[in-house]
Amino acid sequence: MNEALNYIMSMLENGTNLYEEFQTYFTTQKELFKSSGDSSYQELTQYFVNLKAQGDSSLAQIEKTYEEHMTTYEGEQTAAFNTWFAGIKGKLNEDIAGSLQNQITEVDERLAALEHMTLKNLFTVPVAIDNTGTTLLADDLGNAIVADWKYKEE
C-alpha cells in the first residue's frame, strides 16, 4: 500500500493526470500479479507431473515385487502340494472321498482323545511289543491293551 501511495504522490507532484496514473499503476500491478501467478501455476503443474511420475514408478516397482513374490509363493505351494499328494496317493483306493473321510475321522478321534487326556491329566497309550511301535499288545478280542498314568503336579 505504501508503494502505491508513494507512486501516486510522486506523480501528483509532477502535475500529471491522477486517473491515468492510477490506470497505469494498477495495470502494471495486475500484469506483475498475473505473471507471478502464471509462474507459480507452471511450477505447481510441473511438481504434480513429477509427483505422478514418481508415484507411477513406485507403484510399478510394488507390482513387480508382488508378482515376483506371488510367483515364488505359487511355486513353493505347488511343490508342497505335489509332495503331499505323492505321499497320500498310495493311501487312496478307488473310493477316494470315503478314504479321505475315514482318515479325517481318525485324526478327529485322535485329537479328541489327546484333548481329553490333557484336560483330565489321565494319559493312556497302547502297549507296543516291538521297538517300531507298529505291533501292539492286544487281548483275545483284538482290543489294544493300554498303559495309563497321571502326571503329578508339583
CSV table of N, CA and C in Angstrom, one decimal:
chain,number,residue,atom,x,y,z
A,1,MET,N,0.8,-1.2,0.0
A,1,MET,CA,0.0,0.0,0.0
A,1,MET,C,0.9,1.3,0.0
A,2,ASN,N,1.9,1.2,0.8
A,2,ASN,CA,2.8,2.4,0.8
A,2,ASN,C,3.5,2.6,-0.5
A,3,GLU,N,3.8,1.6,-1.2
A,3,GLU,CA,4.4,1.7,-2.5
A,3,GLU,C,3.4,2.4,-3.5
A,4,ALA,N,2.2,2.0,-3.5
A,4,ALA,CA,1.2,2.7,-4.3
A,4,ALA,C,1.0,4.1,-4.0
A,5,LEU,N,1.0,4.5,-2.7
A,5,LEU,CA,0.8,5.9,-2.3
A,5,LEU,C,2.0,6.7,-2.7
A,6,ASN,N,3.2,6.2,-2.5
A,6,ASN,CA,4.4,6.9,-2.9
A,6,ASN,C,4.4,7.1,-4.4
A,7,TYR,N,4.0,6.2,-5.2
A,7,TYR,CA,4.0,6.3,-6.6
A,7,TYR,C,3.0,7.4,-7.0
A,8,ILE,N,1.8,7.4,-6.4
A,8,ILE,CA,0.8,8.3,-6.8
A,8,ILE,C,1.2,9.7,-6.3
A,9,MET,N,1.8,9.9,-5.2
A,9,MET,CA,2.2,11.2,-4.7
A,9,MET,C,3.3,11.8,-5.6
A,10,SER,N,4.2,10.9,-6.0
A,10,SER,CA,5.3,11.4,-6.9
A,10,SER,C,4.7,11.9,-8.2
A,11,MET,N,3.6,11.3,-8.7
A,11,MET,CA,3.0,11.7,-10.0
A,11,MET,C,2.2,13.0,-9.8
A,12,LEU,N,1.6,13.2,-8.6
A,12,LEU,CA,0.9,14.4,-8.3
A,12,LEU,C,1.8,15.6,-8.2
A,13,GLU,N,3.0,15.4,-7.7
A,13,GLU,CA,4.0,16.5,-7.6
A,13,GLU,C,4.4,16.9,-9.0
A,14,ASN,N,4.4,16.0,-9.9
A,14,ASN,CA,4.8,16.3,-11.3
A,14,ASN,C,3.7,16.9,-12.1
A,15,GLY,N,2.5,17.0,-11.5
A,15,GLY,CA,1.4,17.6,-12.2
A,15,GLY,C,0.8,16.8,-13.3
A,16,THR,N,0.7,15.4,-13.1
A,16,THR,CA,0.2,14.5,-14.1
A,16,THR,C,-1.3,14.3,-13.8
A,17,ASN,N,-2.0,13.6,-14.8
A,17,ASN,CA,-3.4,13.3,-14.6
A,17,ASN,C,-3.5,12.1,-13.7
A,18,LEU,N,-4.2,12.3,-12.5
A,18,LEU,CA,-4.3,11.3,-11.5
A,18,LEU,C,-5.0,10.0,-12.0
A,19,TYR,N,-6.0,10.1,-12.8
A,19,TYR,CA,-6.8,9.0,-13.3
A,19,TYR,C,-5.9,8.1,-14.1
A,20,GLU,N,-5.1,8.7,-15.0
A,20,GLU,CA,-4.2,7.9,-15.9
A,20,GLU,C,-3.1,7.3,-15.1
A,21,GLU,N,-2.6,7.9,-14.1
A,21,GLU,CA,-1.6,7.3,-13.3
A,21,GLU,C,-2.1,6.1,-12.5
A,22,PHE,N,-3.4,6.2,-12.0
A,22,PHE,CA,-4.0,5.1,-11.3
A,22,PHE,C,-4.1,3.9,-12.3
A,23,GLN,N,-4.6,4.2,-13.5
A,23,GLN,CA,-4.7,3.2,-14.5
A,23,GLN,C,-3.4,2.5,-14.8
A,24,THR,N,-2.4,3.3,-15.0
A,24,THR,CA,-1.0,2.8,-15.3
A,24,THR,C,-0.5,2.0,-14.2
A,25,TYR,N,-0.6,2.5,-13.0
A,25,TYR,CA,-0.1,1.7,-11.8
A,25,TYR,C,-0.8,0.4,-11.6
A,26,PHE,N,-2.1,0.4,-11.6
A,26,PHE,CA,-2.8,-0.8,-11.4
A,26,PHE,C,-2.8,-1.8,-12.6
A,27,THR,N,-2.6,-1.3,-13.8
A,27,THR,CA,-2.4,-2.2,-14.9
A,27,THR,C,-1.0,-2.9,-14.8
A,28,THR,N,0.0,-2.1,-14.4
A,28,THR,CA,1.3,-2.7,-14.1
A,28,THR,C,1.3,-3.8,-13.0
A,29,GLN,N,0.6,-3.4,-11.9
A,29,GLN,CA,0.5,-4.4,-10.8
A,29,GLN,C,-0.3,-5.6,-11.2
A,30,LYS,N,-1.3,-5.4,-12.0
A,30,LYS,CA,-2.1,-6.6,-12.5
A,30,LYS,C,-1.2,-7.5,-13.3
A,31,GLU,N,-0.4,-7.0,-14.2
A,31,GLU,CA,0.5,-7.8,-15.0
A,31,GLU,C,1.5,-8.5,-14.2
A,32,LEU,N,2.1,-7.8,-13.2
A,32,LEU,CA,3.0,-8.5,-12.3
A,32,LEU,C,2.4,-9.6,-11.5
A,33,PHE,N,1.2,-9.4,-11.0
A,33,PHE,CA,0.5,-10.4,-10.3
A,33,PHE,C,0.2,-11.6,-11.2
A,34,LYS,N,-0.4,-11.3,-12.4
A,34,LYS,CA,-0.7,-12.4,-13.3
A,34,LYS,C,0.6,-13.2,-13.7
A,35,SER,N,1.7,-12.5,-14.0
A,35,SER,CA,2.9,-13.1,-14.3
A,35,SER,C,3.4,-14.0,-13.2
A,36,SER,N,3.3,-13.5,-11.9
A,36,SER,CA,3.7,-14.3,-10.8
A,36,SER,C,2.8,-15.5,-10.6
A,37,GLY,N,1.5,-15.3,-10.8
A,37,GLY,CA,0.5,-16.5,-10.7
A,37,GLY,C,0.8,-17.5,-11.8
A,38,ASP,N,1.0,-17.0,-13.0
A,38,ASP,CA,1.3,-18.0,-14.1
A,38,ASP,C,2.6,-18.8,-13.8
A,39,SER,N,3.6,-18.1,-13.3
A,39,SER,CA,4.8,-18.8,-12.9
A,39,SER,C,4.6,-19.8,-11.8
A,40,SER,N,3.8,-19.4,-10.8
A,40,SER,CA,3.5,-20.4,-9.7
A,40,SER,C,2.7,-21.5,-10.2
A,41,TYR,N,1.8,-21.2,-11.1
A,41,TYR,CA,0.9,-22.3,-11.7
A,41,TYR,C,1.8,-23.3,-12.4
A,42,GLN,N,2.7,-22.8,-13.2
A,42,GLN,CA,3.6,-23.7,-14.0
A,42,GLN,C,4.5,-24.5,-13.1
A,43,GLU,N,5.0,-23.9,-12.0
A,43,GLU,CA,5.8,-24.7,-11.1
A,43,GLU,C,5.0,-25.8,-10.4
A,44,LEU,N,3.7,-25.4,-10.0
A,44,LEU,CA,2.9,-26.4,-9.3
A,44,LEU,C,2.5,-27.5,-10.3
A,45,THR,N,2.2,-27.2,-11.5
A,45,THR,CA,1.9,-28.2,-12.6
A,45,THR,C,3.0,-29.1,-12.8
A,46,GLN,N,4.2,-28.6,-12.9
A,46,GLN,CA,5.4,-29.4,-13.0
A,46,GLN,C,5.7,-30.3,-11.8
A,47,TYR,N,5.4,-29.8,-10.6
A,47,TYR,CA,5.5,-30.6,-9.4
A,47,TYR,C,4.6,-31.7,-9.4
A,48,PHE,N,3.3,-31.5,-9.8
A,48,PHE,CA,2.3,-32.6,-9.9
A,48,PHE,C,2.7,-33.6,-11.0
A,49,VAL,N,3.3,-33.2,-12.1
A,49,VAL,CA,3.7,-34.1,-13.1
A,49,VAL,C,4.8,-35.0,-12.6
A,50,ASN,N,5.8,-34.4,-11.9
A,50,ASN,CA,6.9,-35.1,-11.3
A,50,ASN,C,6.4,-36.1,-10.2
A,51,LEU,N,5.5,-35.6,-9.4
A,51,LEU,CA,4.9,-36.4,-8.3
A,51,LEU,C,4.2,-37.6,-8.9
A,52,LYS,N,3.4,-37.4,-9.9
A,52,LYS,CA,2.7,-38.5,-10.6
A,52,LYS,C,3.7,-39.5,-11.2
A,53,ALA,N,4.7,-39.1,-11.8
A,53,ALA,CA,5.7,-40.0,-12.4
A,53,ALA,C,6.4,-40.8,-11.3
A,54,GLN,N,6.7,-40.1,-10.2
A,54,GLN,CA,7.3,-40.8,-9.0
A,54,GLN,C,6.4,-41.9,-8.5
A,55,GLY,N,5.1,-41.5,-8.3
A,55,GLY,CA,4.1,-42.5,-7.8
A,55,GLY,C,3.9,-43.6,-8.8
A,56,ASP,N,3.9,-43.3,-10.1
A,56,ASP,CA,3.7,-44.4,-11.1
A,56,ASP,C,4.9,-45.4,-11.0
A,57,SER,N,6.1,-44.8,-10.8
A,57,SER,CA,7.3,-45.6,-10.8
A,57,SER,C,7.3,-46.5,-9.5
A,58,SER,N,6.9,-45.9,-8.4
A,58,SER,CA,6.8,-46.7,-7.1
A,58,SER,C,5.8,-47.8,-7.2
A,59,LEU,N,4.6,-47.5,-7.8
A,59,LEU,CA,3.6,-48.4,-8.0
A,59,LEU,C,4.0,-49.6,-8.9
A,60,ALA,N,4.7,-49.2,-10.0
A,60,ALA,CA,5.2,-50.3,-10.9
A,60,ALA,C,6.2,-51.2,-10.2
A,61,GLN,N,7.1,-50.6,-9.3
A,61,GLN,CA,8.0,-51.4,-8.6
A,61,GLN,C,7.3,-52.3,-7.6
A,62,ILE,N,6.3,-51.8,-6.9
A,62,ILE,CA,5.5,-52.6,-5.9
A,62,ILE,C,4.8,-53.8,-6.7
A,63,GLU,N,4.2,-53.5,-7.8
A,63,GLU,CA,3.5,-54.5,-8.6
A,63,GLU,C,4.5,-55.6,-9.0
A,64,LYS,N,5.7,-55.2,-9.5
A,64,LYS,CA,6.8,-56.1,-9.9
A,64,LYS,C,7.2,-57.0,-8.8
A,65,THR,N,7.4,-56.4,-7.6
A,65,THR,CA,7.8,-57.1,-6.4
A,65,THR,C,6.7,-58.1,-6.0
A,66,TYR,N,5.5,-57.6,-6.0
A,66,TYR,CA,4.4,-58.5,-5.7
A,66,TYR,C,4.3,-59.7,-6.6
A,67,GLU,N,4.4,-59.4,-7.9
A,67,GLU,CA,4.4,-60.5,-8.9
A,67,GLU,C,5.5,-61.5,-8.6
A,68,GLU,N,6.7,-61.0,-8.3
A,68,GLU,CA,7.8,-62.0,-8.0
A,68,GLU,C,7.5,-62.8,-6.8
A,69,HIS,N,7.0,-62.1,-5.8
A,69,HIS,CA,6.7,-62.9,-4.5
A,69,HIS,C,5.6,-63.9,-4.8
A,70,MET,N,4.6,-63.5,-5.5
A,70,MET,CA,3.5,-64.4,-5.8
A,70,MET,C,3.9,-65.6,-6.6
A,71,THR,N,4.8,-65.4,-7.6
A,71,THR,CA,5.3,-66.5,-8.4
A,71,THR,C,6.1,-67.4,-7.6
A,72,THR,N,7.0,-66.9,-6.7
A,72,THR,CA,7.7,-67.7,-5.8
A,72,THR,C,6.8,-68.5,-4.8
A,73,TYR,N,5.8,-67.8,-4.3
A,73,TYR,CA,4.9,-68.5,-3.4
A,73,TYR,C,4.1,-69.6,-4.1
A,74,GLU,N,3.6,-69.3,-5.3
A,74,GLU,CA,2.9,-70.3,-6.0
A,74,GLU,C,3.7,-71.5,-6.3
A,75,GLY,N,5.0,-71.3,-6.7
A,75,GLY,CA,5.9,-72.4,-6.9
A,75,GLY,C,6.1,-73.2,-5.7
A,76,GLU,N,6.3,-72.6,-4.5
A,76,GLU,CA,6.5,-73.3,-3.2
A,76,GLU,C,5.3,-74.1,-2.9
A,77,GLN,N,4.1,-73.5,-3.0
A,77,GLN,CA,2.8,-74.1,-2.7
A,77,GLN,C,2.6,-75.3,-3.6
A,78,THR,N,2.9,-75.1,-4.9
A,78,THR,CA,2.7,-76.2,-5.9
A,78,THR,C,3.6,-77.4,-5.5
A,79,ALA,N,4.8,-77.1,-5.1
A,79,ALA,CA,5.8,-78.2,-4.7
A,79,ALA,C,5.3,-78.8,-3.5
A,80,ALA,N,4.8,-78.1,-2.5
A,80,ALA,CA,4.3,-78.7,-1.2
A,80,ALA,C,3.1,-79.5,-1.5
A,81,PHE,N,2.2,-79.1,-2.4
A,81,PHE,CA,1.0,-79.9,-2.7
A,81,PHE,C,1.4,-81.2,-3.4
A,82,ASN,N,2.3,-81.0,-4.4
A,82,ASN,CA,2.8,-82.2,-5.1
A,82,ASN,C,3.4,-83.2,-4.2
A,83,THR,N,4.2,-82.8,-3.2
A,83,THR,CA,4.8,-83.6,-2.2
A,83,THR,C,3.8,-84.3,-1.4
A,84,TRP,N,2.8,-83.5,-0.9
A,84,TRP,CA,1.7,-84.1,-0.1
A,84,TRP,C,0.9,-85.1,-0.9
A,85,PHE,N,0.6,-84.8,-2.1
A,85,PHE,CA,-0.2,-85.6,-3.0
A,85,PHE,C,0.5,-86.9,-3.3
A,86,ALA,N,1.8,-86.8,-3.5
A,86,ALA,CA,2.6,-88.0,-3.8
A,86,ALA,C,2.6,-89.0,-2.6
A,87,GLY,N,2.7,-88.4,-1.4
A,87,GLY,CA,2.6,-89.2,-0.2
A,87,GLY,C,1.3,-89.8,0.1
A,88,ILE,N,0.2,-89.2,-0.3
A,88,ILE,CA,-1.1,-89.7,0.0
A,88,ILE,C,-1.7,-90.5,-1.1
A,89,LYS,N,-1.1,-90.4,-2.3
A,89,LYS,CA,-1.6,-91.1,-3.4
A,89,LYS,C,-1.7,-92.6,-3.2
A,90,GLY,N,-0.6,-93.2,-2.5
A,90,GLY,CA,-0.6,-94.6,-2.3
A,90,GLY,C,-1.7,-95.0,-1.2
A,91,LYS,N,-2.1,-94.1,-0.4
A,91,LYS,CA,-3.1,-94.4,0.6
A,91,LYS,C,-4.5,-94.4,0.1
A,92,LEU,N,-4.7,-93.8,-1.1
A,92,LEU,CA,-6.1,-93.7,-1.6
A,92,LEU,C,-6.4,-94.9,-2.5
A,93,ASN,N,-7.6,-95.4,-2.3
A,93,ASN,CA,-8.1,-96.5,-3.1
A,93,ASN,C,-9.1,-96.0,-4.1
A,94,GLU,N,-10.0,-96.9,-4.6
A,94,GLU,CA,-11.0,-96.5,-5.6
A,94,GLU,C,-12.0,-95.4,-5.0
A,95,ASP,N,-12.3,-95.6,-3.7
A,95,ASP,CA,-13.2,-94.6,-3.1
A,95,ASP,C,-12.4,-93.5,-2.4
A,96,ILE,N,-12.0,-92.6,-3.2
A,96,ILE,CA,-11.1,-91.5,-2.7
A,96,ILE,C,-11.8,-90.7,-1.6
A,97,ALA,N,-13.0,-90.3,-1.9
A,97,ALA,CA,-13.7,-89.5,-0.9
A,97,ALA,C,-13.9,-90.2,0.4
A,98,GLY,N,-14.3,-91.5,0.3
A,98,GLY,CA,-14.5,-92.3,1.5
A,98,GLY,C,-13.2,-92.5,2.3
A,99,SER,N,-12.2,-92.8,1.6
A,99,SER,CA,-10.9,-92.9,2.2
A,99,SER,C,-10.4,-91.7,2.9
A,100,LEU,N,-10.6,-90.5,2.3
A,100,LEU,CA,-10.2,-89.3,2.9
A,100,LEU,C,-11.1,-89.0,4.1
A,101,GLN,N,-12.4,-89.3,4.0
A,101,GLN,CA,-13.3,-89.1,5.2
A,101,GLN,C,-12.9,-90.0,6.3
A,102,ASN,N,-12.5,-91.2,6.1
A,102,ASN,CA,-12.0,-92.1,7.1
A,102,ASN,C,-10.8,-91.6,7.8
A,103,GLN,N,-9.8,-91.1,7.0
A,103,GLN,CA,-8.6,-90.5,7.6
A,103,GLN,C,-8.9,-89.3,8.4
A,104,ILE,N,-9.8,-88.4,7.9
A,104,ILE,CA,-10.2,-87.2,8.7
A,104,ILE,C,-10.9,-87.6,10.0
A,105,THR,N,-11.8,-88.6,10.0
A,105,THR,CA,-12.4,-89.1,11.2
A,105,THR,C,-11.4,-89.6,12.2
A,106,GLU,N,-10.5,-90.4,11.7
A,106,GLU,CA,-9.4,-91.0,12.6
A,106,GLU,C,-8.6,-89.9,13.2
A,107,VAL,N,-8.2,-88.9,12.5
A,107,VAL,CA,-7.5,-87.7,13.1
A,107,VAL,C,-8.3,-87.0,14.1
A,108,ASP,N,-9.6,-86.8,13.8
A,108,ASP,CA,-10.5,-86.1,14.7
A,108,ASP,C,-10.6,-86.9,16.0
A,109,GLU,N,-10.8,-88.2,15.9
A,109,GLU,CA,-10.9,-89.0,17.1
A,109,GLU,C,-9.6,-89.0,17.9
A,110,ARG,N,-8.5,-89.1,17.3
A,110,ARG,CA,-7.2,-89.0,18.0
A,110,ARG,C,-7.0,-87.6,18.7
A,111,LEU,N,-7.4,-86.6,18.0
A,111,LEU,CA,-7.3,-85.2,18.6
A,111,LEU,C,-8.2,-85.1,19.8
A,112,ALA,N,-9.4,-85.6,19.7
A,112,ALA,CA,-10.4,-85.6,20.8
A,112,ALA,C,-9.8,-86.4,22.0
A,113,ALA,N,-9.2,-87.6,21.7
A,113,ALA,CA,-8.6,-88.4,22.8
A,113,ALA,C,-7.5,-87.6,23.5
A,114,LEU,N,-6.6,-87.0,22.7
A,114,LEU,CA,-5.5,-86.3,23.2
A,114,LEU,C,-6.0,-85.1,24.0
A,115,GLU,N,-7.0,-84.4,23.6
A,115,GLU,CA,-7.5,-83.3,24.3
A,115,GLU,C,-8.1,-83.7,25.6
A,116,HIS,N,-8.8,-84.9,25.6
A,116,HIS,CA,-9.4,-85.4,26.9
A,116,HIS,C,-8.3,-85.8,27.8
A,117,MET,N,-7.2,-86.5,27.3
A,117,MET,CA,-6.1,-86.9,28.2
A,117,MET,C,-5.5,-85.6,28.8
A,118,THR,N,-5.3,-84.6,28.0
A,118,THR,CA,-4.6,-83.4,28.5
A,118,THR,C,-5.4,-82.7,29.6
A,119,LEU,N,-6.7,-82.5,29.3
A,119,LEU,CA,-7.6,-81.8,30.2
A,119,LEU,C,-7.8,-82.6,31.5
A,120,LYS,N,-7.9,-83.9,31.4
A,120,LYS,CA,-8.2,-84.7,32.6
A,120,LYS,C,-6.9,-85.2,33.3
A,121,ASN,N,-5.7,-84.9,32.7
A,121,ASN,CA,-4.5,-85.4,33.3
A,121,ASN,C,-4.5,-86.9,33.4
A,122,LEU,N,-5.1,-87.6,32.5
A,122,LEU,CA,-5.1,-89.1,32.5
A,122,LEU,C,-4.7,-89.5,31.1
A,123,PHE,N,-3.4,-90.0,31.1
A,123,PHE,CA,-2.9,-90.4,29.8
A,123,PHE,C,-2.9,-91.9,29.6
A,124,THR,N,-3.3,-92.3,28.4
A,124,THR,CA,-3.3,-93.7,28.1
A,124,THR,C,-2.6,-93.9,26.7
A,125,VAL,N,-1.9,-95.0,26.6
A,125,VAL,CA,-1.3,-95.3,25.3
A,125,VAL,C,-1.2,-96.8,25.1
A,126,PRO,N,-1.4,-97.3,23.9
A,126,PRO,CA,-1.3,-98.7,23.6
A,126,PRO,C,0.1,-99.2,23.9
A,127,VAL,N,0.2,-100.5,24.4
A,127,VAL,CA,1.5,-101.0,24.7
A,127,VAL,C,2.0,-101.7,23.4
A,128,ALA,N,3.2,-101.3,23.0
A,128,ALA,CA,3.8,-101.9,21.8
A,128,ALA,C,4.7,-103.0,22.2
A,129,ILE,N,4.8,-104.0,21.4
A,129,ILE,CA,5.7,-105.1,21.7
A,129,ILE,C,7.0,-105.2,20.9
A,130,ASP,N,7.2,-104.1,20.1
A,130,ASP,CA,8.4,-104.0,19.4
A,130,ASP,C,8.9,-102.6,19.4
A,131,ASN,N,10.1,-102.4,19.0
A,131,ASN,CA,10.7,-101.0,19.0
A,131,ASN,C,10.2,-100.1,18.0
A,132,THR,N,9.5,-100.6,17.0
A,132,THR,CA,9.0,-99.6,16.0
A,132,THR,C,7.6,-99.1,16.4
A,133,GLY,N,6.9,-99.7,17.3
A,133,GLY,CA,5.6,-99.2,17.8
A,133,GLY,C,4.5,-99.6,16.9
A,134,THR,N,4.8,-100.5,15.9
A,134,THR,CA,3.7,-100.8,15.0
A,134,THR,C,2.9,-102.1,15.4
A,135,THR,N,3.5,-102.9,16.2
A,135,THR,CA,2.9,-104.2,16.7
A,135,THR,C,2.4,-103.9,18.2
A,136,LEU,N,1.1,-104.0,18.4
A,136,LEU,CA,0.6,-103.6,19.7
A,136,LEU,C,0.1,-104.9,20.4
A,137,LEU,N,0.2,-104.9,21.7
A,137,LEU,CA,-0.2,-105.9,22.6
A,137,LEU,C,-1.8,-105.9,22.7
A,138,ALA,N,-2.4,-107.0,22.4
A,138,ALA,CA,-3.9,-107.0,22.3
A,138,ALA,C,-4.5,-108.1,23.1
A,139,ASP,N,-5.7,-108.0,23.5
A,139,ASP,CA,-6.4,-109.1,24.2
A,139,ASP,C,-7.0,-110.1,23.2
A,140,ASP,N,-7.8,-111.1,23.7
A,140,ASP,CA,-8.3,-112.1,22.8
A,140,ASP,C,-9.3,-111.6,21.8
A,141,LEU,N,-9.9,-110.4,22.1
A,141,LEU,CA,-10.9,-109.8,21.2
A,141,LEU,C,-10.3,-108.9,20.2
A,142,GLY,N,-9.0,-108.7,20.3
A,142,GLY,CA,-8.3,-107.8,19.3
A,142,GLY,C,-8.2,-106.3,19.8
A,143,ASN,N,-8.6,-106.1,21.1
A,143,ASN,CA,-8.6,-104.7,21.6
A,143,ASN,C,-7.2,-104.5,22.2
A,144,ALA,N,-6.6,-103.3,21.9
A,144,ALA,CA,-5.3,-103.0,22.3
A,144,ALA,C,-5.3,-102.8,23.9
A,145,ILE,N,-4.2,-103.4,24.5
A,145,ILE,CA,-4.0,-103.2,25.9
A,145,ILE,C,-3.3,-101.9,26.1
A,146,VAL,N,-3.8,-101.1,27.0
A,146,VAL,CA,-3.2,-99.7,27.2
A,146,VAL,C,-2.6,-99.6,28.6
A,147,ALA,N,-1.6,-98.7,28.6
A,147,ALA,CA,-1.0,-98.3,29.9
A,147,ALA,C,-1.5,-96.9,30.2
A,148,ASP,N,-1.8,-96.7,31.5
A,148,ASP,CA,-2.3,-95.3,31.8
A,148,ASP,C,-1.5,-94.8,33.0
A,149,TRP,N,-1.4,-93.5,33.1
A,149,TRP,CA,-0.7,-92.8,34.2
A,149,TRP,C,-1.2,-91.3,34.3
A,150,LYS,N,-0.9,-90.7,35.4
A,150,LYS,CA,-1.2,-89.3,35.6
A,150,LYS,C,0.1,-88.6,35.9
A,151,TYR,N,0.3,-87.4,35.5
A,151,TYR,CA,1.4,-86.6,35.8
A,151,TYR,C,1.1,-86.0,37.2
A,152,LYS,N,2.1,-86.1,38.0
A,152,LYS,CA,2.0,-85.4,39.4
A,152,LYS,C,2.4,-84.0,39.3
A,153,GLU,N,1.5,-83.1,39.7
A,153,GLU,CA,1.9,-81.7,39.7
A,153,GLU,C,2.6,-81.4,40.9
A,154,GLU,N,3.7,-80.6,40.8
A,154,GLU,CA,4.5,-80.2,42.0
A,154,GLU,C,4.3,-78.8,42.3
